[in-house]
Structures are given as C-alpha cells and as structure tokens.
Coordinates of C-alpha atoms in Angstrom, one line a residue:
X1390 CA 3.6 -15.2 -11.3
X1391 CA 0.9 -15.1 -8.1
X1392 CA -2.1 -13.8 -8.8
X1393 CA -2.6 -10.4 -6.5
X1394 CA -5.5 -8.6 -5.1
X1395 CA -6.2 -6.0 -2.4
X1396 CA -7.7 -8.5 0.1
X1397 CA -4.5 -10.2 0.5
X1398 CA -2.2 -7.8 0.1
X1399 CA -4.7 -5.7 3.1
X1400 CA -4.0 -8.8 5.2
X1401 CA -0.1 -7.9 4.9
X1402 CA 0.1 -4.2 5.2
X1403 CA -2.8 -3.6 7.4
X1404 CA -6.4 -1.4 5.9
X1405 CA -5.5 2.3 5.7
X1406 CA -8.9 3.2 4.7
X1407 CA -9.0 4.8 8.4
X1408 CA -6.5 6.7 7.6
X1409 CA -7.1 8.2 4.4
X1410 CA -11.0 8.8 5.8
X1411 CA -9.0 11.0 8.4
X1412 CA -7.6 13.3 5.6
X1413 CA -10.8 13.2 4.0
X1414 CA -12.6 14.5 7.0
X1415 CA -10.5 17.4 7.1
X1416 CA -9.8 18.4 3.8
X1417 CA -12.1 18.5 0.7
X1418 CA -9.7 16.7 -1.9
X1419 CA -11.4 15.1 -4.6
X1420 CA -8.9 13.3 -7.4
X1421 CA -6.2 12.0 -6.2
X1422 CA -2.9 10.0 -7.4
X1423 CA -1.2 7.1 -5.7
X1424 CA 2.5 6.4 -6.5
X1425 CA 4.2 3.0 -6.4
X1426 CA 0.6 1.9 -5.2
X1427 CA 0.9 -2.1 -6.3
X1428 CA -2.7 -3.4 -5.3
X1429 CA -3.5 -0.8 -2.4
X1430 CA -7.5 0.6 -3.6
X1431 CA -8.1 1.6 0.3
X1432 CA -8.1 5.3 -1.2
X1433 CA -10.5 4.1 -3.2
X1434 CA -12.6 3.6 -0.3
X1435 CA -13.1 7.0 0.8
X1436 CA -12.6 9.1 -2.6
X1437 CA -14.4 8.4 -5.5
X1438 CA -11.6 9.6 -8.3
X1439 CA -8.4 7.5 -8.1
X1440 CA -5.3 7.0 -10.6
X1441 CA -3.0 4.5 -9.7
X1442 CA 1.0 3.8 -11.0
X1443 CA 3.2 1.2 -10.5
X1444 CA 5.3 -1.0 -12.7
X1445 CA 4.5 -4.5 -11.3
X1446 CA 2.8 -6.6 -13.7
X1447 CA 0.8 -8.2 -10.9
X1448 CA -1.0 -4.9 -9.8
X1449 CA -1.5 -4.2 -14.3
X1450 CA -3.3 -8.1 -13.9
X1451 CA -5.4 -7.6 -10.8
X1452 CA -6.5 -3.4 -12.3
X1453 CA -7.9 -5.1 -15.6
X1454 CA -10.0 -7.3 -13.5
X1455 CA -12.5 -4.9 -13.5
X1456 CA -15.2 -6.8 -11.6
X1457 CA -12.8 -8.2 -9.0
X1458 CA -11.6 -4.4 -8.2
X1459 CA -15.4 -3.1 -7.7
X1460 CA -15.9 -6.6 -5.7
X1461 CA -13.6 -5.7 -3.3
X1462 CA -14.5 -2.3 -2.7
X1463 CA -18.0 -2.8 -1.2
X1464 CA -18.4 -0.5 1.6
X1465 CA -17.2 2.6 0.5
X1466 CA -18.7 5.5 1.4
X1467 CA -19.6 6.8 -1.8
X1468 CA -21.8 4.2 -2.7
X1469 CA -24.0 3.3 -4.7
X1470 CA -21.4 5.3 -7.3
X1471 CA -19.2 3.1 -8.9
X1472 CA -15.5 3.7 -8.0
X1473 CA -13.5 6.1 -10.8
X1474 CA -10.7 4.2 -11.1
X1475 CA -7.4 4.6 -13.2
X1476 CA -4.5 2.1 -13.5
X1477 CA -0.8 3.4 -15.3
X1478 CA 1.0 0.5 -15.9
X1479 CA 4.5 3.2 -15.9
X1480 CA 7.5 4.2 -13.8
X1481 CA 6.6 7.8 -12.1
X1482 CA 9.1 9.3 -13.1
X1483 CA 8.2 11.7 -16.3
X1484 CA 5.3 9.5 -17.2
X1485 CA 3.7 11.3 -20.3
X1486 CA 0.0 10.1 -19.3
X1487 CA -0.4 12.3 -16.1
X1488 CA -2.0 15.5 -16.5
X1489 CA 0.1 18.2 -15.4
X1490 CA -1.5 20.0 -12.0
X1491 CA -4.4 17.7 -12.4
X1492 CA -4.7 16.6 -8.5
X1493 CA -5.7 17.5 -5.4
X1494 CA -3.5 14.8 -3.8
X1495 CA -0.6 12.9 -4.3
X1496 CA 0.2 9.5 -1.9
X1497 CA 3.5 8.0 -1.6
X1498 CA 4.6 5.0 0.6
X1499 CA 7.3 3.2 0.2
X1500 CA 8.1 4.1 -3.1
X1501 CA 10.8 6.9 -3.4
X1502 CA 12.4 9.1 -4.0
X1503 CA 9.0 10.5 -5.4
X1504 CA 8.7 14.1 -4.3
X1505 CA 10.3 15.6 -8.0
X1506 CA 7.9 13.3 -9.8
X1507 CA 5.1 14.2 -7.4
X1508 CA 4.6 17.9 -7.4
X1509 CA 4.4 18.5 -11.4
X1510 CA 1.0 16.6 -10.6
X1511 CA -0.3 18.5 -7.6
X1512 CA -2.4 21.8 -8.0
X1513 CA -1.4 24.3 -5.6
X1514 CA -2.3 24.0 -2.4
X1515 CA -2.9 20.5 -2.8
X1516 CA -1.5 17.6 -0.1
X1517 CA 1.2 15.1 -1.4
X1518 CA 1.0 12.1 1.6
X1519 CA 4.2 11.0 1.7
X1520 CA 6.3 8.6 4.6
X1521 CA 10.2 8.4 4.9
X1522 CA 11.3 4.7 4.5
X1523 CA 12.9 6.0 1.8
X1524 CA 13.4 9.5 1.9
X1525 CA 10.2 10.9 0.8
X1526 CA 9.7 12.9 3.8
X1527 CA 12.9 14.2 4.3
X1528 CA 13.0 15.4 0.7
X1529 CA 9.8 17.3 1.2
X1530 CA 10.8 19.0 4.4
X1531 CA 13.9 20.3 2.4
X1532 CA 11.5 21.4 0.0
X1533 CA 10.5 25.3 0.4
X1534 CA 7.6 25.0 -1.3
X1535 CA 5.8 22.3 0.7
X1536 CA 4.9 23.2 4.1
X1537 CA 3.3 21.1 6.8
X1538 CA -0.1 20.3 7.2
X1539 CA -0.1 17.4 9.4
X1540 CA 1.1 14.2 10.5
X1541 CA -0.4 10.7 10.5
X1542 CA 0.4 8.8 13.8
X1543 CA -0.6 5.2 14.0
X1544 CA -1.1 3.4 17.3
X1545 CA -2.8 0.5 18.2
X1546 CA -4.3 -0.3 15.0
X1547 CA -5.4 3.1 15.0
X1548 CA -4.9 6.2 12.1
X1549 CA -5.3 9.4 13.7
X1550 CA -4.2 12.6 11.8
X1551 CA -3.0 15.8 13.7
X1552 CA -2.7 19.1 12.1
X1553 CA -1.8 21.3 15.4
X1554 CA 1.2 21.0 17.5
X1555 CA 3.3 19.8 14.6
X1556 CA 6.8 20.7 16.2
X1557 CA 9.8 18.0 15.9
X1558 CA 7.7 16.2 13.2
X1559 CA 8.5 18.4 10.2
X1560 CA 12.6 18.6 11.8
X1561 CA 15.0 16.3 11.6
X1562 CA 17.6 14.7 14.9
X1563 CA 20.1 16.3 14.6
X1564 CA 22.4 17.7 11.6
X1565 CA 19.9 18.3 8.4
X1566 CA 20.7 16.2 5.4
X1567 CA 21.1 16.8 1.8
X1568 CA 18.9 16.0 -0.7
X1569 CA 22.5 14.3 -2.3
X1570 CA 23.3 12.6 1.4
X1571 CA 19.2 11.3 1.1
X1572 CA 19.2 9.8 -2.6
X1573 CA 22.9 8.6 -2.2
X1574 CA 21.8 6.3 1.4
X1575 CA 18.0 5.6 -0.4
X1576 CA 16.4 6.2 3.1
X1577 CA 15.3 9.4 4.7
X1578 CA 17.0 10.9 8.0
X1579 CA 15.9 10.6 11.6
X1580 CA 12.9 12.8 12.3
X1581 CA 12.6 14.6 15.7
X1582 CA 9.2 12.9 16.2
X1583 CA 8.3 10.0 14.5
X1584 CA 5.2 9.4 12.4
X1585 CA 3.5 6.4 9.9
X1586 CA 3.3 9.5 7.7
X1587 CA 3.4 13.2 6.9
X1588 CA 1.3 15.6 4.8
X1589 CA 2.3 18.7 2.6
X1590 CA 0.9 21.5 1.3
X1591 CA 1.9 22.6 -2.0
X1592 CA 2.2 25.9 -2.5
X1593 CA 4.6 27.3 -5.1
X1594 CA 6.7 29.7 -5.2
X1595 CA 5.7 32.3 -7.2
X1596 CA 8.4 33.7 -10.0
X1597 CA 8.8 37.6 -10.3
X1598 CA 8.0 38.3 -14.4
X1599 CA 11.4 39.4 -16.0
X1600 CA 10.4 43.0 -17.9
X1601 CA 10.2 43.3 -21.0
X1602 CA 12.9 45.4 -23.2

C-alpha cells in the first residue's frame, strides 16, 4: 500500500485552498465536515475546525501522522494556532460518531450520492459544498430545502465564487431528473451552466405541530 500525503495528492487534483478562502471571505462558517475527503487538508488551510471521513486506509495512515499533517499545513491563515483536526476512519452513510446538526458546513467532491447523509450534519442555514460528478448537485437542487447560495467557477487556475446572477446554474438542460433516474446512472444531469461546484443553504422545512387531543 503507497504511502499518501496532501502534498502529492495537491500535485494531482490541484490546491483548493483558494477556493475554500473564497467561501470563507463571504461567509462566517467555523466547523466544518468534509465527506469522502482521502488526504485533501486544504480546508484545513483556511478554517481552523475540521472532521474529515473516508474509508481508505491510506488517508486513516497519513491522519495518524500527526506531525506530518501539521507539517504540511504551514501557511495557514490561522496560525500560530494549531490546526483542530478530526479523522473518521467510516463510510458516511449513518456513521454513529457525527454529531447531529453539529456543522456549519458540509463539502462533498466526488464522493456521492452524499446529500441524505450530509444534511443530518448541517445546522440550519449552514452551506453543504457539493459538485455533480456524481450526482451530488443534482440531488440537492431537487432538494426543497436547500436553496442556492452560490457557485464556484474555476478558470485558469483560478477559484472564484459568485453568489449573484445564479440563473442556469441551480437548473438543469433540459427534462429534470429523478432522484431514482440520478442514483440508478451514479452521475448527476446536465446543468444549464456549468460549474467546479455549487453551494447550498440549508434551511429546513419547518413541520406544523399535530394538536393535541
């Protein structure tokens, strides 16, 4: 088994401190949850408060490596704090160890279907990050009780976030899926506009209180 570590791993997928540093700018967020993260720390970059999940073995191996993790996150803009960092070695899905509500965001990227195992997690009105290689934004824009917030465009090695002017990201091309025709094809449907990501607000719908006989 290869040893893994964020430097390497950055050198594959690209640094999306930038980006998250975008969201942090414009909302005040301060612990957040990363889904299906493997070795990824950039959020660890900008906030402080971090929990991590995934199931590899390799991203269990490189978290317990307490001193590498802390090594590789000079620069962040919270120093000279040390990093509050949480690994789950679990599958998402109904893992016990989360606190219920206890986040202010959630991040998904290539990791769904995550949305129904996000939001149990998410307080309301916080921001579940999500893209739509497989479905994860679709899902959430069939969801009635996330609504937009803003969209993550990424262009010449550039993040930029926009939160106005949102039309044809949040729709889908043509016919709307179902959240069956979604987790049956594993992939999300075309978008009007395309984006590296979108971002939710969660807001809850709020359940009239049955009288009492």
């Amino acid at each position: 088994m290869s040893r893994a570590d964020w430097y390497s791993y950055r050198g594959q997928i690209g640094d999306r401190s930038q980006m998250f540093q975008c969201v942090a700018d414009k909302w005040p967020l301060n612990k957040v949850l990363y889904l299906g993260s493997y070795v990824d720390i950039s959020p660890s970059m900008v906030w402080r408060t971090v929990t991590y999940l995934d199931t590899d073995k390799r991203a269990k191996k490189f978290f317990e490596d307490h001193e590498r993790v802390l090594g590789q996150l000079s620069g962040r803009n919270y120093e000279p704090e040390p990093p509050d960092i949480r690994f789950v070695h679990d599958d998402f899905n109904g893992c016990p160890e989360l606190s219920p509500q206890g986040f202010d965001m959630v991040i998904s990227l290539y990791s769904g279907p995550s949305v129904s195992a996000a939001l149990p997690h998410l307080r309301a009105g916080g921001k579940l990050l999500v893209n739509n290689s497989h479905g994860d934004a679709s899902l959430a824009i069939l969801n009635p009780e996330l609504q937009p917030a803003g969209c993550i465009k990424f262009r010449e090695g550039q993040y930029r976030l926009a939160t106005e002017n949102l039309d044809g990201y949040f729709s889908f091309k043509g016919t709307p899926p179902t959240q069956e025709s979604i987790y049956s094809s594993g992939r999300g449907a075309a978008l009007a506009k395309a984006s590296f990501a979108l971002i939710f607000s969660f807001e809850p719908q709020k359940t009239e209180k049955r009288p009492e006989f």
